[in-house]
């Protein structure tokens, strides 16, 4: 009976999602062929890579933007089953290229991230090494285990949805890759923390919860799609590992809240980017659901429709024909001047659409008019939906290389590995919570070898 009621509840939630997506102003009709989607994404990547300067960064953007581009290179290779960009994002490269050295980098990074994550022993004694304040053992009648601090600064008391979400994703992916219960436990703890402390009444992930004595248990109620996108990705990976009904129900509730949320999109359903990275993380999470969740065809279809809602205006209104340069506004008019941020955001939409099913959507006629293209006739068979598929991860190699370069003198005392390499800066930079246990010189040599 309990299983039956659970299934009924899931069907009701899916029905709600369907009704929320049934908007006449949402263009979810996909007419672009799989081959053309791959071509568009590859061409946009080529333009972006050619605009990187000698330091591996964009002239107009910070570390995190270039770091995401490097990550997208490996994502593209995963989705298309090729090696177009081998070696540019080490952890993602394990998925794309099955090189265990990259997996070890991810494991080393996980251990550093673990040092900023509240464990049961930390909560029991009310202290975590490196912080100069006491922490509460419970907030809102729930344990604080699994929360990840925004940075490693001694006075930083905020536990962030982004930081915890990135650690959740990394832990879940490592659990899937290694079958080590240590990682699975960590993933579950971080997912439980976000659900218990950062979900608002609408099931949207909020930004922070404070842990210092002055503001203990106070929640910063602002929201952005980044935190929710990471939670979507993490829960999707966990659900595919454990096949847990409760995890799938929680994921469905989150999708039902996030997809129609007006806070970050207009009436046409298009995420309002405006130079922010939230749309990228949200699309990455949704693409992970679409790739992995084949059993619930109804929910999967609506997730795919929403991805198409983003893809259509990007290709129709955000780029001038033949330039492969994408502007910040997905409403148009297109901008022929290059922006690393805009190009990277658009790539998130292009790459997430590579695996969409061929069947046309039953959604109403589009209000936007993308350029005509051949009808889809098959699903891209190269999407890797198995181990580490759809990897969206906190370790973005370019981000860390340059953070370490800027802060190398501050971090020379710590050691994370037997080789005595320095501890990298841990922090929230633009949108990335990054930790990477190799020296910046080693990382620079690694990148140079594959440029």
Short mmCIF file of C-alpha atoms in Angstrom, two decimals:
data_model
loop_
_atom_site.label_atom_id
_atom_site.label_comp_id
_atom_site.label_asym_id
_atom_site.label_seq_id
_atom_site.Cartn_x
_atom_site.Cartn_y
_atom_site.Cartn_z
CA UNK A 1 0.00 0.00 0.00
CA UNK A 2 2.82 2.42 0.86
CA UNK A 3 4.44 1.81 -2.52
CA UNK A 4 1.11 2.32 -4.28
CA UNK A 5 0.49 5.63 -2.49
CA UNK A 6 4.03 6.74 -3.31
CA UNK A 7 3.48 6.03 -7.00
CA UNK A 8 0.15 7.87 -6.96
CA UNK A 9 1.86 10.86 -5.37
CA UNK A 10 4.55 10.81 -8.03
CA UNK A 11 1.95 10.73 -10.81
CA UNK A 12 0.12 13.69 -9.27
CA UNK A 13 3.34 15.69 -9.12
CA UNK A 14 4.14 14.84 -12.73
CA UNK A 15 0.65 15.96 -13.69
CA UNK A 16 1.28 19.29 -11.99
CA UNK A 17 4.52 19.70 -13.92
CA UNK A 18 2.69 18.99 -17.16
CA UNK A 19 0.04 21.61 -16.49
CA UNK A 20 2.65 24.20 -15.52
CA UNK A 21 4.58 23.65 -18.73
CA UNK A 22 1.51 23.87 -20.95
CA UNK A 23 2.00 27.54 -21.82
CA UNK A 24 1.16 28.89 -25.29
CA UNK A 25 4.14 31.25 -25.17
CA UNK A 26 6.72 28.49 -24.57
CA UNK A 27 8.43 27.30 -27.74
CA UNK A 28 9.38 23.69 -27.00
CA UNK A 29 9.11 22.41 -30.57
CA UNK A 30 12.50 21.08 -31.63
CA UNK A 31 13.06 21.14 -35.39
CA UNK A 32 16.86 21.12 -35.47
CA UNK A 33 18.46 17.80 -36.41
CA UNK A 34 20.90 16.05 -34.05
CA UNK A 35 23.68 16.51 -36.59
CA UNK A 36 23.02 20.23 -36.80
CA UNK A 37 22.92 20.62 -33.01
CA UNK A 38 26.32 18.96 -32.76
CA UNK A 39 27.65 21.18 -35.54
CA UNK A 40 26.37 24.34 -33.85
CA UNK A 41 27.83 23.38 -30.47
CA UNK A 42 31.18 22.41 -31.99
CA UNK A 43 31.41 25.63 -33.98
CA UNK A 44 30.57 27.72 -30.90
CA UNK A 45 33.26 25.89 -28.94
CA UNK A 46 35.81 26.55 -31.67
CA UNK A 47 35.03 30.27 -31.61
CA UNK A 48 35.36 30.39 -27.82
CA UNK A 49 38.64 28.48 -27.70
CA UNK A 50 40.14 30.71 -30.37
CA UNK A 51 39.33 33.77 -28.22
CA UNK A 52 41.24 32.55 -25.16
CA UNK A 53 44.36 34.58 -24.52
CA UNK A 54 47.84 33.23 -23.82
CA UNK A 55 46.92 32.73 -20.16
CA UNK A 56 43.96 30.55 -21.06
CA UNK A 57 41.40 33.19 -20.02
CA UNK A 58 38.96 35.49 -21.78
CA UNK A 59 39.89 39.17 -21.88
CA UNK A 60 36.43 40.20 -20.71
CA UNK A 61 35.69 37.56 -18.08
CA UNK A 62 37.00 36.12 -14.84
CA UNK A 63 38.43 32.76 -13.91
CA UNK A 64 35.12 30.96 -13.54
CA UNK A 65 33.91 31.66 -17.07
CA UNK A 66 36.97 30.14 -18.71
CA UNK A 67 36.83 27.29 -16.23
CA UNK A 68 33.32 26.47 -17.32
CA UNK A 69 34.37 26.56 -20.96
CA UNK A 70 37.07 23.98 -20.28
CA UNK A 71 34.46 21.85 -18.55
CA UNK A 72 32.11 22.22 -21.52
CA UNK A 73 34.80 20.92 -23.86
CA UNK A 74 34.77 17.60 -22.07
CA UNK A 75 30.96 17.65 -21.86
CA UNK A 76 30.82 18.03 -25.63
CA UNK A 77 33.11 15.04 -26.06
CA UNK A 78 30.93 13.00 -23.69
CA UNK A 79 27.80 13.89 -25.62
CA UNK A 80 29.30 13.20 -29.03
CA UNK A 81 31.59 10.29 -28.15
CA UNK A 82 34.72 11.91 -29.53
CA UNK A 83 37.92 13.51 -28.28
CA UNK A 84 37.67 17.02 -29.66
CA UNK A 85 39.04 18.63 -26.52
CA UNK A 86 41.01 15.98 -24.67
CA UNK A 87 42.59 17.02 -21.40
CA UNK A 88 41.06 20.42 -20.67
CA UNK A 89 38.96 19.58 -17.61
CA UNK A 90 40.61 16.88 -15.61
CA UNK A 91 37.71 15.46 -13.63
CA UNK A 92 35.30 15.57 -16.54
CA UNK A 93 38.02 14.01 -18.62
CA UNK A 94 37.73 10.81 -16.60
CA UNK A 95 34.20 10.46 -17.95
CA UNK A 96 35.14 11.30 -21.50
CA UNK A 97 38.50 9.55 -21.73
CA UNK A 98 38.56 6.90 -18.96
CA UNK A 99 41.93 8.07 -17.65
CA UNK A 100 42.25 7.05 -13.99
CA UNK A 101 44.74 9.81 -13.28
CA UNK A 102 41.88 12.26 -13.71
CA UNK A 103 39.77 10.22 -11.30
CA UNK A 104 42.53 10.50 -8.71
CA UNK A 105 42.48 14.29 -9.09
CA UNK A 106 38.76 14.17 -8.30
CA UNK A 107 39.36 11.99 -5.23
CA UNK A 108 42.07 14.33 -3.94
CA UNK A 109 39.79 17.30 -4.51
CA UNK A 110 36.97 15.55 -2.66
CA UNK A 111 39.14 15.17 0.43
CA UNK A 112 39.91 18.87 0.43
CA UNK A 113 36.23 19.68 0.04
CA UNK A 114 35.50 17.30 2.88
CA UNK A 115 37.61 19.50 5.14
CA UNK A 116 35.08 22.30 4.66
CA UNK A 117 32.07 20.03 5.16
CA UNK A 118 30.43 19.53 8.55
CA UNK A 119 30.82 15.94 9.74
CA UNK A 120 29.04 14.20 12.58
CA UNK A 121 32.10 14.65 14.80
CA UNK A 122 32.24 18.39 14.00
CA UNK A 123 28.60 18.81 14.86
CA UNK A 124 28.94 16.77 18.05
CA UNK A 125 31.67 19.02 19.46
CA UNK A 126 30.31 22.23 17.94
CA UNK A 127 33.55 23.11 16.15
CA UNK A 128 35.20 22.53 12.78
CA UNK A 129 38.96 22.98 12.28
CA UNK A 130 39.81 26.30 10.68
CA UNK A 131 36.77 28.24 11.92
CA UNK A 132 36.95 30.70 14.81
CA UNK A 133 33.38 30.25 16.05
CA UNK A 134 31.18 27.55 17.49
CA UNK A 135 28.58 25.91 15.28
CA UNK A 136 25.08 24.77 16.25
CA UNK A 137 24.48 21.04 16.19
CA UNK A 138 20.93 21.46 14.90
CA UNK A 139 18.93 24.12 13.08
CA UNK A 140 15.23 23.86 12.32
CA UNK A 141 15.25 20.57 14.28
CA UNK A 142 17.61 18.99 11.75
CA UNK A 143 21.29 18.08 11.95
CA UNK A 144 23.86 20.34 10.33
CA UNK A 145 25.87 17.38 9.00
CA UNK A 146 26.62 17.66 5.28
CA UNK A 147 26.68 21.44 4.92
CA UNK A 148 29.67 22.99 3.13
CA UNK A 149 31.05 26.42 3.99
CA UNK A 150 31.23 29.09 1.33
CA UNK A 151 34.97 29.57 1.85
CA UNK A 152 37.78 28.51 4.17
CA UNK A 153 38.16 31.94 5.77
CA UNK A 154 38.14 31.53 9.57
CA UNK A 155 35.24 33.93 10.08
CA UNK A 156 33.12 32.70 7.15
CA UNK A 157 30.00 31.28 8.77
CA UNK A 158 27.76 30.88 5.75
CA UNK A 159 26.96 27.41 4.50
CA UNK A 160 26.00 27.85 0.87
CA UNK A 161 23.60 26.08 -1.44
CA UNK A 162 26.18 26.38 -4.21
CA UNK A 163 29.10 24.98 -2.21
CA UNK A 164 27.01 22.16 -0.74
CA UNK A 165 25.51 21.45 -4.15
CA UNK A 166 28.88 21.16 -5.84
CA UNK A 167 30.10 18.80 -3.12
CA UNK A 168 26.91 16.76 -3.44
CA UNK A 169 27.49 16.34 -7.19
CA UNK A 170 31.14 15.39 -6.77
CA UNK A 171 30.34 12.91 -3.99
CA UNK A 172 27.55 11.29 -5.99
CA UNK A 173 29.71 10.96 -9.08
CA UNK A 174 32.56 9.42 -7.12
CA UNK A 175 30.11 7.04 -5.44
CA UNK A 176 28.98 5.99 -8.89
CA UNK A 177 32.51 5.64 -10.24
CA UNK A 178 34.04 3.77 -7.31
CA UNK A 179 31.10 2.13 -5.45
CA UNK A 180 32.75 3.38 -2.24
CA UNK A 181 30.05 3.88 0.44
CA UNK A 182 32.04 6.80 1.86
CA UNK A 183 31.11 8.96 -1.11
CA UNK A 184 27.51 7.80 -1.15
CA UNK A 185 27.10 8.69 2.51
CA UNK A 186 28.59 12.13 1.88
CA UNK A 187 26.26 12.73 -1.06
CA UNK A 188 23.21 11.73 0.96
CA UNK A 189 24.26 13.93 3.87
CA UNK A 190 24.70 16.99 1.64
CA UNK A 191 21.40 16.35 -0.14
CA UNK A 192 19.64 15.98 3.22
CA UNK A 193 21.24 19.21 4.45
CA UNK A 194 20.02 21.21 1.46
CA UNK A 195 16.54 19.76 1.75
CA UNK A 196 16.30 20.33 5.51
CA UNK A 197 17.84 23.79 5.74
CA UNK A 198 17.76 25.55 2.37
CA UNK A 199 14.48 24.54 0.72
CA UNK A 200 11.90 27.31 0.96
CA UNK A 201 8.14 26.79 1.09
CA UNK A 202 8.06 26.50 -2.72
CA UNK A 203 10.83 23.84 -2.81
CA UNK A 204 13.40 26.24 -4.27
CA UNK A 205 16.96 26.13 -2.88
CA UNK A 206 17.89 29.30 -0.97
CA UNK A 207 21.37 30.81 -0.90
CA UNK A 208 22.82 30.49 2.62
CA UNK A 209 22.34 29.55 6.23
CA UNK A 210 24.48 31.24 8.90
CA UNK A 211 26.21 29.25 11.63
CA UNK A 212 27.92 31.86 13.84
CA UNK A 213 26.44 32.74 17.23
CA UNK A 214 25.18 36.17 16.14
CA UNK A 215 22.98 34.79 13.34
CA UNK A 216 22.89 31.07 14.05
CA UNK A 217 20.35 29.25 11.89
CA UNK A 218 19.35 32.43 10.03
CA UNK A 219 18.63 31.66 6.36
CA UNK A 220 19.38 34.05 3.52
CA UNK A 221 16.15 33.69 1.58
CA UNK A 222 17.35 34.94 -1.81
CA UNK A 223 17.35 32.36 -4.60
CA UNK A 224 19.07 31.84 -7.92
CA UNK A 225 18.96 28.93 -10.37
CA UNK A 226 22.54 27.85 -9.66
CA UNK A 227 21.84 26.25 -6.28
CA UNK A 228 18.67 24.55 -7.49
CA UNK A 229 20.40 23.36 -10.66
CA UNK A 230 23.15 21.70 -8.64
CA UNK A 231 20.60 20.05 -6.35
CA UNK A 232 18.75 18.75 -9.41
CA UNK A 233 21.93 17.24 -10.79
CA UNK A 234 22.98 15.71 -7.49
CA UNK A 235 19.58 14.16 -6.82
CA UNK A 236 19.42 12.80 -10.36
CA UNK A 237 22.74 11.03 -9.93
CA UNK A 238 21.75 9.73 -6.49
CA UNK A 239 18.44 8.43 -7.81
CA UNK A 240 20.19 6.53 -10.58
CA UNK A 241 22.55 4.94 -8.03
CA UNK A 242 20.08 4.04 -5.29
CA UNK A 243 16.77 3.87 -7.17
CA UNK A 244 15.30 5.48 -4.05
CA UNK A 245 11.63 6.42 -4.30
CA UNK A 246 12.06 9.23 -1.76
CA UNK A 247 14.95 10.71 -3.75
CA UNK A 248 12.92 10.58 -6.96
CA UNK A 249 9.96 12.19 -5.22
CA UNK A 250 12.17 14.98 -3.88
CA UNK A 251 13.67 15.49 -7.34
CA UNK A 252 10.20 15.66 -8.88
CA UNK A 253 9.09 18.26 -6.32
CA UNK A 254 12.19 20.32 -7.07
CA UNK A 255 11.66 20.14 -10.83
CA UNK A 256 8.02 21.09 -10.39
CA UNK A 257 9.11 24.21 -8.49
CA UNK A 258 12.14 25.20 -10.53
CA UNK A 259 10.96 24.82 -14.13
CA UNK A 260 8.03 27.26 -13.96
CA UNK A 261 9.62 29.61 -11.41
CA UNK A 262 9.12 33.22 -12.61
CA UNK A 263 12.06 34.53 -10.58
CA UNK A 264 14.54 33.77 -13.35
CA UNK A 265 12.50 33.60 -16.53
CA UNK A 266 9.92 35.55 -18.49
CA UNK A 267 6.52 34.52 -19.75
CA UNK A 268 8.18 32.72 -22.66
CA UNK A 269 10.03 30.38 -20.28
CA UNK A 270 13.48 31.58 -21.34
CA UNK A 271 15.94 31.95 -18.47
CA UNK A 272 16.92 35.59 -18.03
CA UNK A 273 20.66 35.31 -18.28
CA UNK A 274 22.00 38.87 -18.17
CA UNK A 275 25.58 37.70 -17.83
CA UNK A 276 24.91 35.37 -14.91
CA UNK A 277 25.92 31.71 -14.79
CA UNK A 278 22.75 30.43 -13.15
CA UNK A 279 21.17 29.42 -16.41
CA UNK A 280 24.17 27.26 -17.20
CA UNK A 281 24.01 25.30 -13.95
CA UNK A 282 20.26 24.87 -14.24
CA UNK A 283 20.53 23.54 -17.79
CA UNK A 284 23.32 21.21 -16.73
CA UNK A 285 21.16 19.78 -13.98
CA UNK A 286 18.18 19.36 -16.29
CA UNK A 287 20.32 17.68 -18.93
CA UNK A 288 21.47 15.20 -16.28
CA UNK A 289 17.86 14.37 -15.44
CA UNK A 290 17.01 13.96 -19.10
CA UNK A 291 20.00 11.70 -19.76
CA UNK A 292 19.52 9.49 -16.71
CA UNK A 293 15.81 9.32 -15.98
CA UNK A 294 14.49 7.06 -18.72
CA UNK A 295 11.88 5.27 -16.59
CA UNK A 296 9.60 8.28 -16.08
CA UNK A 297 8.93 9.19 -19.69
CA UNK A 298 6.34 11.86 -18.87
CA UNK A 299 8.60 13.88 -16.59
CA UNK A 300 11.57 13.31 -18.86
CA UNK A 301 9.64 14.69 -21.83
CA UNK A 302 8.78 17.88 -19.97
CA UNK A 303 12.36 18.37 -18.89
CA UNK A 304 13.39 17.94 -22.53
CA UNK A 305 10.75 20.45 -23.59
CA UNK A 306 12.19 23.02 -21.19
CA UNK A 307 15.69 22.44 -22.55
CA UNK A 308 14.26 23.02 -26.04
CA UNK A 309 12.61 26.23 -24.80
CA UNK A 310 16.12 27.52 -24.03
CA UNK A 311 17.74 26.12 -27.17
CA UNK A 312 15.33 27.67 -29.68
CA UNK A 313 15.83 31.37 -28.86
CA UNK A 314 19.58 30.91 -28.44
CA UNK A 315 19.94 29.62 -31.99
CA UNK A 316 17.27 31.90 -33.48
CA UNK A 317 17.73 35.21 -31.70
CA UNK A 318 21.08 35.27 -29.86
CA UNK A 319 23.41 34.78 -32.85
CA UNK A 320 23.81 36.29 -36.29
CA UNK A 321 23.74 33.67 -39.02
CA UNK A 322 27.12 32.19 -39.82
CA UNK A 323 29.08 33.95 -37.07
CA UNK A 324 28.77 31.29 -34.33
CA UNK A 325 29.04 34.18 -31.86
CA UNK A 326 26.30 34.32 -29.22
CA UNK A 327 25.09 37.40 -27.37
CA UNK A 328 24.03 37.85 -23.78
CA UNK A 329 20.37 38.43 -24.55
CA UNK A 330 18.48 35.37 -25.71
CA UNK A 331 15.65 37.64 -26.82
CA UNK A 332 17.72 39.36 -29.48
CA UNK A 333 18.92 41.24 -31.35
CA UNK A 334 22.12 39.22 -31.86
CA UNK A 335 25.46 40.75 -30.99
CA UNK A 336 28.36 40.27 -33.40
CA UNK A 337 30.97 41.31 -30.82
CA UNK A 338 32.37 38.40 -28.82
CA UNK A 339 31.88 37.98 -25.07
CA UNK A 340 33.38 35.01 -23.27
CA UNK A 341 30.56 35.05 -20.74
CA UNK A 342 27.80 35.16 -23.35
CA UNK A 343 29.43 32.44 -25.45
CA UNK A 344 29.83 30.13 -22.46
CA UNK A 345 26.24 30.64 -21.37
CA UNK A 346 24.96 29.85 -24.85
CA UNK A 347 27.12 26.73 -25.01
CA UNK A 348 25.28 25.43 -21.97
CA UNK A 349 22.06 25.51 -23.97
CA UNK A 350 23.60 24.05 -27.13
CA UNK A 351 25.35 21.13 -25.42
CA UNK A 352 22.38 20.24 -23.22
CA UNK A 353 20.22 19.89 -26.36
CA UNK A 354 22.47 17.33 -28.07
CA UNK A 355 20.71 14.37 -26.47
CA UNK A 356 17.08 15.41 -26.88
CA UNK A 357 14.75 12.76 -28.25
CA UNK A 358 13.64 12.96 -31.85
CA UNK A 359 9.89 12.96 -31.29
CA UNK A 360 8.45 16.47 -31.70
CA UNK A 361 6.85 18.10 -28.68
CA UNK A 362 3.09 18.33 -28.29
CA UNK A 363 3.44 21.81 -26.82
CA UNK A 364 1.60 24.69 -28.51
CA UNK A 365 2.94 26.49 -31.56
CA UNK A 366 6.05 28.57 -30.91
CA UNK A 367 6.02 32.29 -30.32
CA UNK A 368 9.63 32.55 -31.50
CA UNK A 369 10.75 31.58 -34.97
CA UNK A 370 14.13 29.85 -35.14
CA UNK A 371 15.73 29.35 -38.53
CA UNK A 372 14.37 26.32 -40.43
CA UNK A 373 16.34 23.11 -40.03
CA UNK A 374 15.81 19.42 -40.82
CA UNK A 375 13.37 17.47 -38.64
CA UNK A 376 14.99 15.35 -35.92
CA UNK A 377 14.86 11.65 -36.69
CA UNK A 378 16.82 9.94 -33.95
CA UNK A 379 18.33 10.44 -30.55
CA UNK A 380 22.05 11.10 -30.39
CA UNK A 381 23.31 7.68 -29.37
CA UNK A 382 26.55 9.05 -28.03
CA UNK A 383 25.12 10.44 -24.78
CA UNK A 384 26.81 8.57 -21.99
CA UNK A 385 24.15 8.11 -19.36
CA UNK A 386 26.16 5.75 -17.21
CA UNK A 387 29.03 6.26 -14.84
CA UNK A 388 29.77 9.93 -14.26
CA UNK A 389 27.46 10.94 -17.12
CA UNK A 390 26.42 14.55 -17.25
CA UNK A 391 29.26 15.58 -14.94
CA UNK A 392 28.87 19.07 -13.55
CA UNK A 393 31.49 19.52 -10.96
CA UNK A 394 33.19 22.00 -8.72
CA UNK A 395 36.66 21.26 -10.05
CA UNK A 396 37.12 23.59 -13.00
CA UNK A 397 40.78 23.48 -13.79
CA UNK A 398 41.27 26.98 -15.16
CA UNK A 399 39.57 28.55 -12.17
CA UNK A 400 41.88 26.83 -9.76
CA UNK A 401 45.05 27.36 -11.75
CA UNK A 402 44.65 31.11 -11.64
CA UNK A 403 43.31 31.31 -8.12
CA UNK A 404 46.37 29.39 -7.03
CA UNK A 405 48.61 31.70 -9.03
CA UNK A 406 47.14 34.77 -7.34
CA UNK A 407 47.09 33.27 -3.86
CA UNK A 408 50.04 30.89 -4.05
CA UNK A 409 51.97 32.79 -1.40
CA UNK A 410 49.09 32.40 1.06
CA UNK A 411 48.74 28.67 0.63
CA UNK A 412 52.31 27.40 0.65
CA UNK A 413 52.14 25.98 4.16
CA UNK A 414 49.46 23.35 3.77
CA UNK A 415 49.84 19.91 2.28
CA UNK A 416 47.17 17.54 1.05
CA UNK A 417 49.11 14.74 -0.57
CA UNK A 418 52.22 12.68 0.02
CA UNK A 419 54.04 14.86 -2.53
CA UNK A 420 53.63 17.90 -0.29
CA UNK A 421 51.74 20.03 -2.78
CA UNK A 422 50.24 23.27 -1.46
CA UNK A 423 46.58 23.60 -0.51
CA UNK A 424 44.71 25.68 -3.08
CA UNK A 425 42.40 28.53 -2.25
CA UNK A 426 38.90 27.38 -1.41
CA UNK A 427 36.19 29.83 -2.22
CA UNK A 428 33.24 31.04 -4.17
CA UNK A 429 34.52 32.82 -7.25
CA UNK A 430 31.82 34.18 -9.53
CA UNK A 431 29.86 30.92 -9.39
CA UNK A 432 32.45 28.25 -8.70
CA UNK A 433 33.31 26.59 -5.42
CA UNK A 434 36.69 25.20 -6.30
CA UNK A 435 39.28 22.99 -4.67
CA UNK A 436 42.13 21.31 -6.47
CA UNK A 437 45.11 19.66 -4.70
CA UNK A 438 47.94 20.24 -7.20
CA UNK A 439 50.36 23.12 -7.51
CA UNK A 440 49.53 25.84 -10.00
CA UNK A 441 52.73 25.02 -11.90
CA UNK A 442 51.67 21.38 -12.26
CA UNK A 443 48.28 22.48 -13.48
CA UNK A 444 49.78 24.97 -15.94
CA UNK A 445 52.06 22.27 -17.33
CA UNK A 446 49.05 19.96 -17.63
CA UNK A 447 47.13 22.52 -19.67
CA UNK A 448 50.12 23.42 -21.83
CA UNK A 449 50.56 19.78 -22.78
CA UNK A 450 47.13 19.74 -24.41
CA UNK A 451 46.86 23.25 -25.87
#
